[in-house]
CSV table of C-alpha atoms and ligand atoms in Angstrom, one decimal:
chain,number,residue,atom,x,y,z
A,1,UNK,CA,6.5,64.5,-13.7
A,2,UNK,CA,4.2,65.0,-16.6
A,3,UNK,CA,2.7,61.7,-16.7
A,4,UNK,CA,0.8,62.7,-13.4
A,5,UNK,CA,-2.7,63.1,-12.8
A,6,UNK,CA,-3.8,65.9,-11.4
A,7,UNK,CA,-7.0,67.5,-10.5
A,8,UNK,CA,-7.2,71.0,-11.0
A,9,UNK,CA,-11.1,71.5,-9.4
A,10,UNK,CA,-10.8,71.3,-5.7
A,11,UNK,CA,-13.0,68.2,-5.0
A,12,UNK,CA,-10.9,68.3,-1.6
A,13,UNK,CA,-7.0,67.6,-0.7
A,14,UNK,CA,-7.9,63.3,0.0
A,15,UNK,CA,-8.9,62.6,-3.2
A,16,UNK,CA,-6.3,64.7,-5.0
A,17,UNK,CA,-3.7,62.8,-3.4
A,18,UNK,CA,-5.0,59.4,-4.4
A,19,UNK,CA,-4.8,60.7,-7.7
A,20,UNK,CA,-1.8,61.2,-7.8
A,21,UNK,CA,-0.7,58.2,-5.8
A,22,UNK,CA,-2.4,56.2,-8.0
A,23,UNK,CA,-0.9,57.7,-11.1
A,24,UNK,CA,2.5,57.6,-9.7
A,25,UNK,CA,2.4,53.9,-8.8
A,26,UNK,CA,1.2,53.4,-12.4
A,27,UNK,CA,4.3,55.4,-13.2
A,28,UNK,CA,6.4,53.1,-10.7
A,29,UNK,CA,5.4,49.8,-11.5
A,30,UNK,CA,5.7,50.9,-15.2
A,31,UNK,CA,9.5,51.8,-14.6
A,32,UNK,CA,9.9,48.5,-12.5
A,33,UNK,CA,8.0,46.5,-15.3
A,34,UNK,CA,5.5,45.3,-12.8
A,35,UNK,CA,2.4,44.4,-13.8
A,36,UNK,CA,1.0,42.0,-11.6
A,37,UNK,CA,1.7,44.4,-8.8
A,38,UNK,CA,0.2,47.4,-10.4
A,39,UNK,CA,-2.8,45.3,-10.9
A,40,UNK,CA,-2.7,43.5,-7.4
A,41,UNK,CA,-1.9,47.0,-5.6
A,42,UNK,CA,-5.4,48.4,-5.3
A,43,UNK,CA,-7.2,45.3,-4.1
A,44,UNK,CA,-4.0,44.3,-1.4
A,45,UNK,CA,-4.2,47.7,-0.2
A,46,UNK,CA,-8.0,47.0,0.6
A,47,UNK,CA,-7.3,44.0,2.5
A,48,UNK,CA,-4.5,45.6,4.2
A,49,UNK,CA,-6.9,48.9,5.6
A,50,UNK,CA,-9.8,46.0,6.6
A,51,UNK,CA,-7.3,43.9,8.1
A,52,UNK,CA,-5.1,45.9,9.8
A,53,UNK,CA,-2.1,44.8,8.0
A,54,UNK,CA,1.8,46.6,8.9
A,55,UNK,CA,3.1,48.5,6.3
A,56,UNK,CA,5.9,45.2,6.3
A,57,UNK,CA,2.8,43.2,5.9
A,58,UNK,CA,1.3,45.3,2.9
A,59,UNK,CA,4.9,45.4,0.8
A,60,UNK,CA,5.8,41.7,2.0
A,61,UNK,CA,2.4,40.8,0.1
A,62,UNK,CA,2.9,43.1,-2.6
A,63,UNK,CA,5.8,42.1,-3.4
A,64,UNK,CA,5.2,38.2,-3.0
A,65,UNK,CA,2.5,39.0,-5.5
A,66,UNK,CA,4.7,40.2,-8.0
A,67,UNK,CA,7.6,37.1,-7.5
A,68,UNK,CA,5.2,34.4,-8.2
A,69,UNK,CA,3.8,35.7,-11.1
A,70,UNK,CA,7.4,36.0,-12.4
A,71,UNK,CA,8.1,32.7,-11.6
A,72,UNK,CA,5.5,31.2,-13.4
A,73,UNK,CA,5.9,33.3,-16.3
A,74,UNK,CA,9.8,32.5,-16.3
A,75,UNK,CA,8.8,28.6,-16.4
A,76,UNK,CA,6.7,29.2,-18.8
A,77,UNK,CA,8.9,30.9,-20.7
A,78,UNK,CA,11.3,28.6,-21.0
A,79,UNK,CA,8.6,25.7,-21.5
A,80,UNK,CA,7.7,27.3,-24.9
A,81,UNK,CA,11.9,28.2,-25.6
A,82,UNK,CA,12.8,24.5,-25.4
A,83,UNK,CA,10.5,23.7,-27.7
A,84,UNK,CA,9.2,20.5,-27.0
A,85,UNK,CA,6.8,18.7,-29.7
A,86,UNK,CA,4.3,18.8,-27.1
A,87,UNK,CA,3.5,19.2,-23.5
A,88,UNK,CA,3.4,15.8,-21.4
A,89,UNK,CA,3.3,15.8,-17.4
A,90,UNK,CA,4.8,13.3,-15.1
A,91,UNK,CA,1.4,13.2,-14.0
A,92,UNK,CA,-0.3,12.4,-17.0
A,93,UNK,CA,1.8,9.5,-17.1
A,94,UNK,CA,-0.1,5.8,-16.5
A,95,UNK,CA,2.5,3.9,-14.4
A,96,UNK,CA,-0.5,0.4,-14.3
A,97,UNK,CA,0.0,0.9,-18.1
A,98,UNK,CA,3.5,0.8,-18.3
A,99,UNK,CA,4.6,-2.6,-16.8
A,100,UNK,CA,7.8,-2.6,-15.2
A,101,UNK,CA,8.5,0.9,-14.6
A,102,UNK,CA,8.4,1.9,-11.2
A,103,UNK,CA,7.1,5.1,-10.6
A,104,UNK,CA,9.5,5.6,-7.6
A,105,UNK,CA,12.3,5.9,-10.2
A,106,UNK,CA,10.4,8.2,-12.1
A,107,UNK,CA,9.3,10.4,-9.1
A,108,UNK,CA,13.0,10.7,-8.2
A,109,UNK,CA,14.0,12.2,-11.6
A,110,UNK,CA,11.6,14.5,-11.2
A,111,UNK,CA,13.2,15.9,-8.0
A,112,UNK,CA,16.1,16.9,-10.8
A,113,UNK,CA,18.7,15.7,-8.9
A,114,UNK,CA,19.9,14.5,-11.6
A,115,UNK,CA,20.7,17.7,-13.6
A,116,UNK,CA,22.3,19.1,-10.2
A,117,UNK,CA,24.7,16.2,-11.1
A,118,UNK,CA,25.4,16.6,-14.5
A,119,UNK,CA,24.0,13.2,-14.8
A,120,UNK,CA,22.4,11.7,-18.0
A,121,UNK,CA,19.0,9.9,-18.6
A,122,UNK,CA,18.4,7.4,-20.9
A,123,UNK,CA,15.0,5.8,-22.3
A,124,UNK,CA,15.7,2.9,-24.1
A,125,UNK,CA,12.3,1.1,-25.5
A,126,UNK,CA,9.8,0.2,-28.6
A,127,UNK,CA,8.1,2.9,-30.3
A,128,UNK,CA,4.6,4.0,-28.4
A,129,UNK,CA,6.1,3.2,-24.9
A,130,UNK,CA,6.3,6.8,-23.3
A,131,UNK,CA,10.1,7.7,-23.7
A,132,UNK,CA,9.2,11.2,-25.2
A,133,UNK,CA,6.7,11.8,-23.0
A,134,UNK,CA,9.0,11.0,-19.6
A,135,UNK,CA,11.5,13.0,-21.6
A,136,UNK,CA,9.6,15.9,-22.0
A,137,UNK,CA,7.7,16.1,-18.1
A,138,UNK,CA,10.8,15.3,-16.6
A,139,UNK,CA,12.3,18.5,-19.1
A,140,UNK,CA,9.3,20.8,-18.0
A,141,UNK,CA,9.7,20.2,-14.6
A,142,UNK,CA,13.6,21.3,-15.5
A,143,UNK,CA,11.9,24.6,-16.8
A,144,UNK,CA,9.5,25.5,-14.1
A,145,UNK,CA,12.1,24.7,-11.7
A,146,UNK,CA,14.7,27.5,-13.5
A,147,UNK,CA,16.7,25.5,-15.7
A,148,UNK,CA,17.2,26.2,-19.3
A,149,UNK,CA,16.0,23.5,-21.5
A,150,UNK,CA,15.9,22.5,-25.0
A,151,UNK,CA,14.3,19.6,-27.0
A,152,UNK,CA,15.4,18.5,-30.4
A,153,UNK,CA,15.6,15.0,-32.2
A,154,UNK,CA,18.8,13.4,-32.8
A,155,UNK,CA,18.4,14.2,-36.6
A,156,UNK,CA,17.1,17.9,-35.9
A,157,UNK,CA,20.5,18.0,-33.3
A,158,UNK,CA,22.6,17.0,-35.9
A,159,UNK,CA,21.1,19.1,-38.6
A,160,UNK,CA,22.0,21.8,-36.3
A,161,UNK,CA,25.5,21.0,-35.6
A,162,UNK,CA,26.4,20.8,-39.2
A,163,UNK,CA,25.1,23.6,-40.3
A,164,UNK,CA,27.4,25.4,-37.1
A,165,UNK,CA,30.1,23.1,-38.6
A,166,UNK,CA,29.4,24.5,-42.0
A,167,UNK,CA,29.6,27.7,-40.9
A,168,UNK,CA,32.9,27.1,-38.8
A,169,UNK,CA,31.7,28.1,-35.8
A,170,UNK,CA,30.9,24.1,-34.2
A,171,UNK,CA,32.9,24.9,-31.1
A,172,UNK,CA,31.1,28.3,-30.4
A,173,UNK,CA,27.8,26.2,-31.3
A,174,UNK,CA,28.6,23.7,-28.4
A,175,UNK,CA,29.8,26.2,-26.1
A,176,UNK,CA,26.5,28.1,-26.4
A,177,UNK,CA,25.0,24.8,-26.0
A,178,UNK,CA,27.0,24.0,-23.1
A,179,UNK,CA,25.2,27.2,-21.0
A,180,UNK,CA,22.0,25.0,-20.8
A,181,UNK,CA,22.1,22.4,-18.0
A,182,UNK,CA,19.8,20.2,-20.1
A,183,UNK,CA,19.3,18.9,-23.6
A,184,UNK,CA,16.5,16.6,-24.7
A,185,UNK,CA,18.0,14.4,-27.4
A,186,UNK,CA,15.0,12.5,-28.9
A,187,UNK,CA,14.9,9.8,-31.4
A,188,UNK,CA,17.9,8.2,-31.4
A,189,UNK,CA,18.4,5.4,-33.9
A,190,UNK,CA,14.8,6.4,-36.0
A,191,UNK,CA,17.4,7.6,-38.2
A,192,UNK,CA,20.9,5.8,-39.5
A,193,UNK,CA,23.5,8.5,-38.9
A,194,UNK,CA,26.5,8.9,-41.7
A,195,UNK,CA,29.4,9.2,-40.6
A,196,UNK,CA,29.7,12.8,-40.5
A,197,UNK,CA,26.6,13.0,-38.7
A,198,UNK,CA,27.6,10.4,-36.2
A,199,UNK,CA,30.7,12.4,-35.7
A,200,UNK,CA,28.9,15.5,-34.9
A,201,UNK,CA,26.8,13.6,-32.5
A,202,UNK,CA,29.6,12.2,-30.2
A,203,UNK,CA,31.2,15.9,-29.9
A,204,UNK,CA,27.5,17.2,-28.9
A,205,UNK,CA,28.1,13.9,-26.2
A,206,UNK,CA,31.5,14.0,-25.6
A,207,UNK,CA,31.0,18.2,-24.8
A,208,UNK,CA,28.2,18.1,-22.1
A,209,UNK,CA,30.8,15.0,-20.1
A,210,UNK,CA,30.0,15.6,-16.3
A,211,UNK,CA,29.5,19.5,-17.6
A,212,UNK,CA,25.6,19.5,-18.1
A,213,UNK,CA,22.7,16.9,-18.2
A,214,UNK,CA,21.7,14.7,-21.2
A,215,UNK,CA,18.0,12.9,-21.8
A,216,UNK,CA,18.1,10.6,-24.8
A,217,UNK,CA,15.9,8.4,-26.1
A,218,UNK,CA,16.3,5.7,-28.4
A,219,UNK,CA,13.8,3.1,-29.9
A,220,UNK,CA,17.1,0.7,-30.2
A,221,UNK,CA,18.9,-0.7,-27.3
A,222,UNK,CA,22.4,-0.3,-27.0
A,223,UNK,CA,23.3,-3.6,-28.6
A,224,UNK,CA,22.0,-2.2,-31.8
A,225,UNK,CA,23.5,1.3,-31.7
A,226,UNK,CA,26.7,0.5,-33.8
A,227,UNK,CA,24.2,-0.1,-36.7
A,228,UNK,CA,22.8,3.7,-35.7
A,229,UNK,CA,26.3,5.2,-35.7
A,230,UNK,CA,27.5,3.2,-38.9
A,231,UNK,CA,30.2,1.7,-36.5
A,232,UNK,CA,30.5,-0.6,-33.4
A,233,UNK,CA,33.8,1.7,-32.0
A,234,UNK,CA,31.8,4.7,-32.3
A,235,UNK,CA,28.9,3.5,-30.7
A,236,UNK,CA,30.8,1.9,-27.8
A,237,UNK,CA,32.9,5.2,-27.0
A,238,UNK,CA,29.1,7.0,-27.3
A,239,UNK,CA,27.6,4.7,-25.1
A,240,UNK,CA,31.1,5.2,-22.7
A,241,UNK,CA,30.6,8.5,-22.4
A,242,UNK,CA,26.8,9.0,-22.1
A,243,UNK,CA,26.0,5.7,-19.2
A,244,UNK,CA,28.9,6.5,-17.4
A,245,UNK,CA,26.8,8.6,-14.8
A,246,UNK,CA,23.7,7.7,-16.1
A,247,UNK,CA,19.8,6.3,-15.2
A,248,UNK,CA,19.2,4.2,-17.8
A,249,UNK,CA,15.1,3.0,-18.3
A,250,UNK,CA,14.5,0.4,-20.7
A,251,UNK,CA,10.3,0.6,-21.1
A,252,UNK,CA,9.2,-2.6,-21.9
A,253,UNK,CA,5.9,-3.6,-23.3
A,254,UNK,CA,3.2,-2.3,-25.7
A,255,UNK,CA,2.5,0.9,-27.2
A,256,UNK,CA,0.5,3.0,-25.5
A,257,UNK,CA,-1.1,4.1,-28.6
A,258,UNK,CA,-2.5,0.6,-29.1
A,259,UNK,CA,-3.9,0.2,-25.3
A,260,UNK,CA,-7.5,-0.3,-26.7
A,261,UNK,CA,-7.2,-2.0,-29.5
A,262,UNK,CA,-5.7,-5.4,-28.5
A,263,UNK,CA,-2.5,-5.1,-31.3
A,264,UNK,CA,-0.3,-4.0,-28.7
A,265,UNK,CA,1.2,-7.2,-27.6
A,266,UNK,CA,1.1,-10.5,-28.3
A,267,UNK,CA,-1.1,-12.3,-25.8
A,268,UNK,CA,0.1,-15.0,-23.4
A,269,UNK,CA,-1.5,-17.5,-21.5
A,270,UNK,CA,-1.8,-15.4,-17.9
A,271,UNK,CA,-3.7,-12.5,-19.8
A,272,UNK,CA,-7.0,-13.7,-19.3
A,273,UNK,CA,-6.5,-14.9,-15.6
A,274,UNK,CA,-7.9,-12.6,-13.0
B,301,LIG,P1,7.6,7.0,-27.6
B,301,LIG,O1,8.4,8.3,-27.5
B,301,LIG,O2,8.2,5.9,-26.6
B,301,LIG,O3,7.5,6.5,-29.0
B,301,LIG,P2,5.4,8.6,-26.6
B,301,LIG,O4,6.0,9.1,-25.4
B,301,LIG,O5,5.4,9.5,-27.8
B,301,LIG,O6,6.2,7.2,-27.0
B,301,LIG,O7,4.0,8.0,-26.4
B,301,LIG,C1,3.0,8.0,-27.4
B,301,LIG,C2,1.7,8.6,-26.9
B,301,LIG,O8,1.2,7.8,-25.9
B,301,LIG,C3,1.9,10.0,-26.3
B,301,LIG,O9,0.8,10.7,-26.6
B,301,LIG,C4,2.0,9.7,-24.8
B,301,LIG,O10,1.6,10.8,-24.1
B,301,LIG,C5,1.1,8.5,-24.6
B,301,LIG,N1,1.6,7.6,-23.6
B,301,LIG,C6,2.6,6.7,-23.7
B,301,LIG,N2,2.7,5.9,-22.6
B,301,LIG,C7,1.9,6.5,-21.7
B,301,LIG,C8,1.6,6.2,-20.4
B,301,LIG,N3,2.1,5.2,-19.7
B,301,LIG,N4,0.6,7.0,-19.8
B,301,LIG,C9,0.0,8.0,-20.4
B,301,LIG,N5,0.3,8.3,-21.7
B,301,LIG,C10,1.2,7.6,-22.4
B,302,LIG,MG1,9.1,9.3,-29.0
């Protein structure tokens, strides 16, 4: 192997045989594409002489060394592939701030139960209320816990069926789409769809149907969605298809945005009583 270290002075057989051992686990974990462990190795091994580990013990801990650091890096991986506008935790989130939402419904969409379901999520509420930051913690938590994830807005989703469309390859598009068992679909109803563009948007719907997992969010509740889609037919067989094993949240209340400035809401009489 002539990537191996060796000494040819005769500082005495021990030490030559570290050497090498250490250049051949270089040359191992290299092959194995192990980092963490090539750099854990040295200082495990350490432990393992003081403490009197078994050689199970030593490779148990090497090893368990090298899986979590690939797990985090996987999540992580996929936190930064899905793309999200930016990066919002479940336990960032203010429940006291946002009236009405109980955080026990939250906390259970966070166990992902929902995705192991095919289920959908819906956030329905006004602008500044937390929808696409519940979307996205509730998404990372997807990512860290092995799913594939990505996070688009309703126009950027459509913009990138179109093009697929364009290119006659929609179904393939969706397909490909379909090997991710959750899409963030944010920002539904910022935008007026055509009807082309609504069109698009019900097959992107219609094609996850108790396959794969859906978040929307939308500023407009349902009631208003036939003015989003151009047409109250379309938006009813939409709405079908995406409640019909769904949570849906309706966030109530001011925007977070405003929380110290008093422009949030209007104020009613209780507000001032203790
Ligand atoms: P929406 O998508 O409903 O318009 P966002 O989720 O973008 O609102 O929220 C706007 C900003 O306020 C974001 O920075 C978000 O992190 C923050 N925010 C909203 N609600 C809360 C909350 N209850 N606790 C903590 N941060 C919040
Ligand atoms: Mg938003």
């Amino acid at each position: 192997m002539a990537t191996r270290a060796s000494s040819s002075a005769k500082p005495g057989t021990v030490i030559k045989a570290e050497r090498d051992l250490t250049s051949e686990l270089s040359f191992l974990t290299r092959a194995l594409k192990a980092p963490t462990l090539r750099e854990a190795v040295g200082r495990l091994a350490e432990r393992a002489r003081a403490e009197g580990w078994s050689h199970e013990e030593f490779l148990a801990a090497c090893l368990q060394r090298e899986v979590s650091a690939r797990e985090s890096h996987g999540g992580e991986g996929r936190i930064r592939a899905a793309r999200f506008p930016a990066r919002k935790s479940l336990e960032e989130f203010d429940f006291d701030h946002a009236r009405g939402l109980k955080r026990d419904v939250i906390a259970h969409l966070g166990t992902l139960d929902f995705i192991a379901g095919k289920d959908n999520v819906v956030f329905l509420g006004p602008p500044g209320t937390g929808k696409t930051h519940l979307a996205t913690g509730i998404a990372i938590r997807a990512c860290q816990a092995g799913h594939r994830v990505l996070f688009a807005t309703a126009a950027e989703w459509v913009d990138r069926l179109a093009e697929a469309h364009t290119a006659g390859r929609l179904q393939d598009e969706l397909r490909r789409l379909g090997r991710y068992p959750l899409l963030v679909i944010d920002e539904v109803g910022y935008i007026p769809f055509e009807h082309e563009a609504a069109n698009l948007f019900f097959q992107l719907v219609s094609s996850r149907y108790e396959r794969a997992s859906l978040i929307v969010t939308s500023n407009k509740e349902f009631g208003r969605w036939g003015e989003v889609f151009g047409d109250d037919t379309v938006a009813a067989a939409m709405i079908d298809r995406l409640v019909h094993h769904a949570d849906v949240i309706a966030l109530k209340g001011d925007s977070y945005r405003l929380k110290n400035h008093n422009l949030g809401r209007i104020p009613t009489p209780t507000d001032d009583q203790p």
